XYZ file of C-alpha atoms in Angstrom:
272
model
C -0.146 0.472 -0.191
C 2.974 2.720 0.977
C 4.590 1.944 -1.936
C 1.172 1.860 -4.747
C 0.681 5.733 -2.490
C 4.018 6.658 -2.988
C 3.406 5.864 -6.981
C 0.304 7.546 -7.521
C 1.191 10.660 -5.521
C 4.652 11.160 -7.485
C 2.300 10.463 -11.060
C -0.321 12.657 -10.322
C 1.679 15.615 -9.301
C 3.180 15.406 -12.284
C 0.899 15.377 -14.077
C -0.800 17.917 -12.322
C 2.497 20.151 -13.034
C 3.464 20.777 -9.388
C 6.775 20.286 -7.830
C 7.012 18.947 -4.157
C 7.590 22.049 -3.285
C 4.269 23.811 -4.505
C 2.273 20.543 -4.052
C 3.136 21.612 0.228
C 3.548 24.947 0.320
C -1.001 24.132 -1.497
C -1.344 21.986 1.513
C 0.646 23.602 4.171
C 3.041 20.922 5.147
C 6.831 21.092 4.403
C 8.719 20.315 0.919
C 10.407 17.442 3.318
C 7.397 15.863 3.810
C 5.651 15.369 0.290
C 9.541 13.761 -0.639
C 9.404 11.014 1.574
C 5.739 9.786 0.732
C 7.529 9.511 -2.839
C 10.070 7.867 -1.551
C 7.114 6.143 0.451
C 9.414 6.304 3.752
C 6.340 8.167 5.022
C 2.195 8.286 4.672
C 0.445 11.608 4.500
C -1.253 12.107 7.523
C -5.406 11.250 6.932
C -6.784 14.854 7.667
C -4.630 15.445 5.441
C -6.029 13.279 2.057
C -9.113 14.958 1.187
C -7.031 18.237 0.731
C -4.689 16.257 -1.117
C -6.666 14.005 -3.630
C -8.826 17.814 -3.814
C -5.253 19.415 -4.685
C -4.425 16.604 -7.583
C -8.119 16.524 -9.126
C -7.650 11.963 -8.652
C -10.825 10.807 -5.695
C -9.419 8.676 -2.619
C -10.128 5.158 -4.768
C -7.201 6.451 -7.120
C -5.024 7.982 -4.923
C -5.268 4.552 -3.257
C -4.251 2.273 -6.415
C -7.837 0.883 -6.256
C -9.193 2.132 -9.179
C -6.987 2.644 -12.048
C -9.182 5.779 -14.081
C -12.590 7.256 -13.217
C -13.018 6.912 -16.916
C -12.506 3.965 -18.987
C -8.673 4.515 -20.988
C -8.869 2.608 -23.843
C -11.634 2.819 -26.045
C -11.948 -0.720 -26.743
C -14.071 -0.476 -24.018
C -17.711 -1.220 -25.830
C -15.915 -3.287 -28.401
C -15.267 -5.863 -25.740
C -18.696 -6.097 -24.716
C -19.709 -8.661 -27.940
C -20.225 -11.867 -27.900
C -16.786 -12.086 -30.470
C -13.181 -11.502 -29.419
C -12.937 -8.067 -31.573
C -8.981 -9.331 -32.578
C -10.578 -12.628 -32.596
C -8.622 -15.359 -30.674
C -5.685 -16.893 -32.286
C -2.202 -15.066 -31.295
C -0.210 -12.675 -32.157
C 3.092 -13.894 -34.515
C 5.188 -12.244 -31.640
C 3.980 -15.428 -29.240
C 5.528 -18.239 -31.684
C 9.507 -15.932 -31.046
C 8.936 -16.727 -27.357
C 7.616 -20.591 -28.096
C 11.557 -20.864 -30.024
C 13.900 -18.801 -27.323
C 12.455 -20.050 -25.027
C 9.961 -22.952 -24.254
C 9.067 -23.987 -20.938
C 11.311 -26.890 -20.671
C 10.818 -26.294 -16.821
C 8.555 -23.373 -14.512
C 8.797 -20.168 -16.566
C 6.808 -17.385 -15.102
C 5.392 -14.988 -18.002
C 3.012 -11.716 -18.116
C 1.292 -10.044 -20.213
C 0.512 -7.019 -20.190
C -2.224 -5.525 -22.012
C -3.937 -8.910 -22.666
C -6.790 -7.309 -23.938
C -9.268 -10.541 -24.785
C -6.680 -12.858 -23.750
C -6.198 -14.461 -27.417
C -1.626 -14.211 -26.983
C -1.835 -15.140 -22.308
C -4.716 -17.508 -23.115
C -1.597 -19.550 -26.139
C 0.966 -19.555 -23.485
C -1.414 -20.474 -20.510
C -2.431 -23.941 -23.306
C 2.079 -24.597 -24.446
C 2.913 -24.207 -20.219
C 3.620 -21.345 -19.037
C 2.639 -19.742 -15.923
C 0.464 -17.379 -17.476
C -0.122 -13.061 -15.925
C -2.312 -10.702 -18.142
C -3.439 -7.090 -16.496
C -5.135 -4.891 -18.585
C -7.178 -1.795 -17.986
C -10.623 -3.713 -19.356
C -12.881 -4.998 -16.964
C -14.655 -6.612 -20.718
C -11.618 -7.933 -21.736
C -10.360 -8.867 -18.859
C -14.344 -11.237 -17.918
C -12.794 -12.167 -21.788
C -9.631 -13.993 -21.843
C -11.123 -15.707 -18.435
C -13.771 -17.256 -20.325
C -10.959 -17.893 -23.348
C -9.084 -19.630 -21.104
C -11.840 -21.884 -19.433
C -13.049 -22.524 -23.079
C -9.051 -23.948 -23.468
C -9.402 -25.792 -19.682
C -5.908 -23.343 -19.137
C -5.333 -21.038 -16.178
C -4.902 -17.134 -16.966
C -3.901 -14.775 -13.522
C -5.787 -11.993 -14.598
C -5.380 -8.509 -12.691
C -7.225 -5.254 -13.570
C -4.264 -2.166 -13.873
C -3.638 1.272 -16.213
C -0.074 -0.133 -17.308
C 0.604 3.445 -16.556
C -0.115 3.081 -13.004
C 1.195 -0.658 -12.992
C 4.839 -1.628 -12.041
C 6.393 -5.320 -11.090
C 6.890 -6.415 -7.579
C 8.245 -10.038 -8.391
C 10.193 -11.141 -10.425
C 9.479 -13.194 -14.102
C 11.161 -14.646 -16.975
C 9.212 -13.081 -19.835
C 8.017 -10.002 -20.278
C 5.311 -9.849 -23.102
C 3.176 -7.345 -25.043
C 2.081 -6.276 -28.431
C -0.435 -3.077 -29.553
C -0.550 -1.890 -26.123
C 3.238 0.469 -25.050
C 2.027 3.360 -26.657
C -0.466 3.859 -23.353
C 2.188 4.740 -21.614
C 3.362 8.659 -21.583
C 6.954 9.416 -22.653
C 8.069 11.272 -19.116
C 6.892 7.715 -17.289
C 8.937 5.588 -19.502
C 12.301 5.625 -18.252
C 10.863 4.509 -14.221
C 8.085 1.697 -15.970
C 10.856 0.086 -18.445
C 13.594 -0.037 -15.397
C 11.088 -1.626 -13.454
C 9.848 -4.404 -15.861
C 13.879 -4.543 -15.880
C 14.343 -4.967 -12.768
C 11.997 -7.615 -11.517
C 13.252 -9.555 -14.973
C 15.498 -13.113 -14.075
C 18.611 -12.803 -14.976
C 18.217 -15.525 -18.204
C 15.163 -14.014 -18.384
C 13.460 -11.929 -21.919
C 11.209 -9.421 -22.775
C 9.654 -9.580 -26.000
C 7.891 -6.015 -27.494
C 6.619 -3.856 -29.709
C 4.823 -0.937 -29.736
C 3.693 1.678 -32.953
C 6.499 3.624 -34.372
C 5.856 7.655 -36.186
C 5.880 7.635 -39.423
C 5.139 11.082 -41.750
C 4.776 8.476 -44.718
C 1.742 6.789 -42.989
C -1.181 8.672 -41.628
C -2.348 8.713 -37.984
C -5.340 5.353 -37.690
C -8.446 6.421 -38.249
C -8.710 4.832 -34.245
C -9.470 8.564 -32.213
C -7.416 6.526 -28.283
C -6.537 10.178 -25.738
C -4.128 8.815 -24.364
C -2.167 6.957 -27.224
C 1.490 8.927 -27.142
C 3.914 8.530 -29.776
C 6.819 6.341 -30.120
C 9.661 6.568 -32.826
C 11.780 5.006 -35.173
C 15.004 2.803 -32.095
C 13.528 4.751 -28.894
C 12.351 1.560 -27.597
C 15.866 -0.397 -29.016
C 16.994 2.537 -25.912
C 15.685 1.369 -22.855
C 18.072 -2.405 -23.080
C 21.138 -0.406 -24.291
C 21.916 -1.881 -21.490
C 20.484 -6.071 -22.406
C 21.540 -8.762 -24.829
C 19.308 -8.282 -28.293
C 17.996 -11.185 -29.739
C 16.403 -9.474 -32.443
C 14.645 -6.167 -33.383
C 13.265 -4.441 -36.721
C 10.269 -2.281 -37.443
C 7.772 -3.519 -40.170
C 5.771 -1.562 -41.327
C 1.767 -3.741 -42.265
C -2.160 -3.391 -43.360
C -4.777 -3.757 -41.150
C -8.521 -2.853 -40.748
C -9.656 -3.319 -37.144
C -11.544 -0.662 -37.182
C -13.142 -1.965 -40.668
C -11.430 1.112 -42.311
C -8.155 -0.373 -44.694
C -4.918 2.014 -42.966
C -2.083 1.407 -41.520
C 0.634 0.968 -39.400
C 4.673 0.642 -38.519
C 5.999 -1.142 -35.338
C 9.089 -1.860 -33.809
C 9.306 -4.557 -32.441
C 12.245 -6.484 -30.097
C 13.263 -8.969 -28.779
C 16.018 -8.468 -25.618
C 18.516 -10.553 -22.727
C 18.999 -10.210 -19.769
C 22.532 -11.160 -18.796
């Protein structure tokens, strides 16, 4: 609880454009007190919580980490409420790279960040990995559980916003497809440092991000919480890991019913 509250105070303070001193002044306390909150050394006095929430423009549940957002962060929440699977049930091609480079010949813990409706997470579970999936969509979480039940496997699914979520237990494999554009640029260094810290030696990250290209029109989906990545940016977070593969592709997409293209950077990196 203390660590989650510390992280959320820091995140929402920065979102409001406040320094620690400015937040302290508004609350009538010392900036050292705010620093101690954000370093998880102490917690705010209960009497300060209402004013702290008003200043940071969040409700108490969101500040304490019980909910990620006041409003749905993903435009796919409504899409996932249908009986059919919006993305289908066949896994992404990236799952085969995991299977090839780190097959489950022993017990391997795998994290699927932004598991959506579960097609990749369930594939991994069917192939013998111990799988945890996170997603912010309630409908997506329910469909992941349903897909796993239908396949006769278990996936531990957690509701979490990728912007707020941090690891506190180690994994052998961290996997994510088409989700990391929800991480704001100013938080990426911290987020990836956390992912890397809680990866077992010899473990791998298999990730992709959408990248902006001047010769590709913006996608038709209007995502209010999506942030740009640039070519080569993902690779910079892994300068101290062994790069097993790194590439950039352009592919056709019809997910919105309107034909369009995406450019995507992919990476497979190993902690050695």
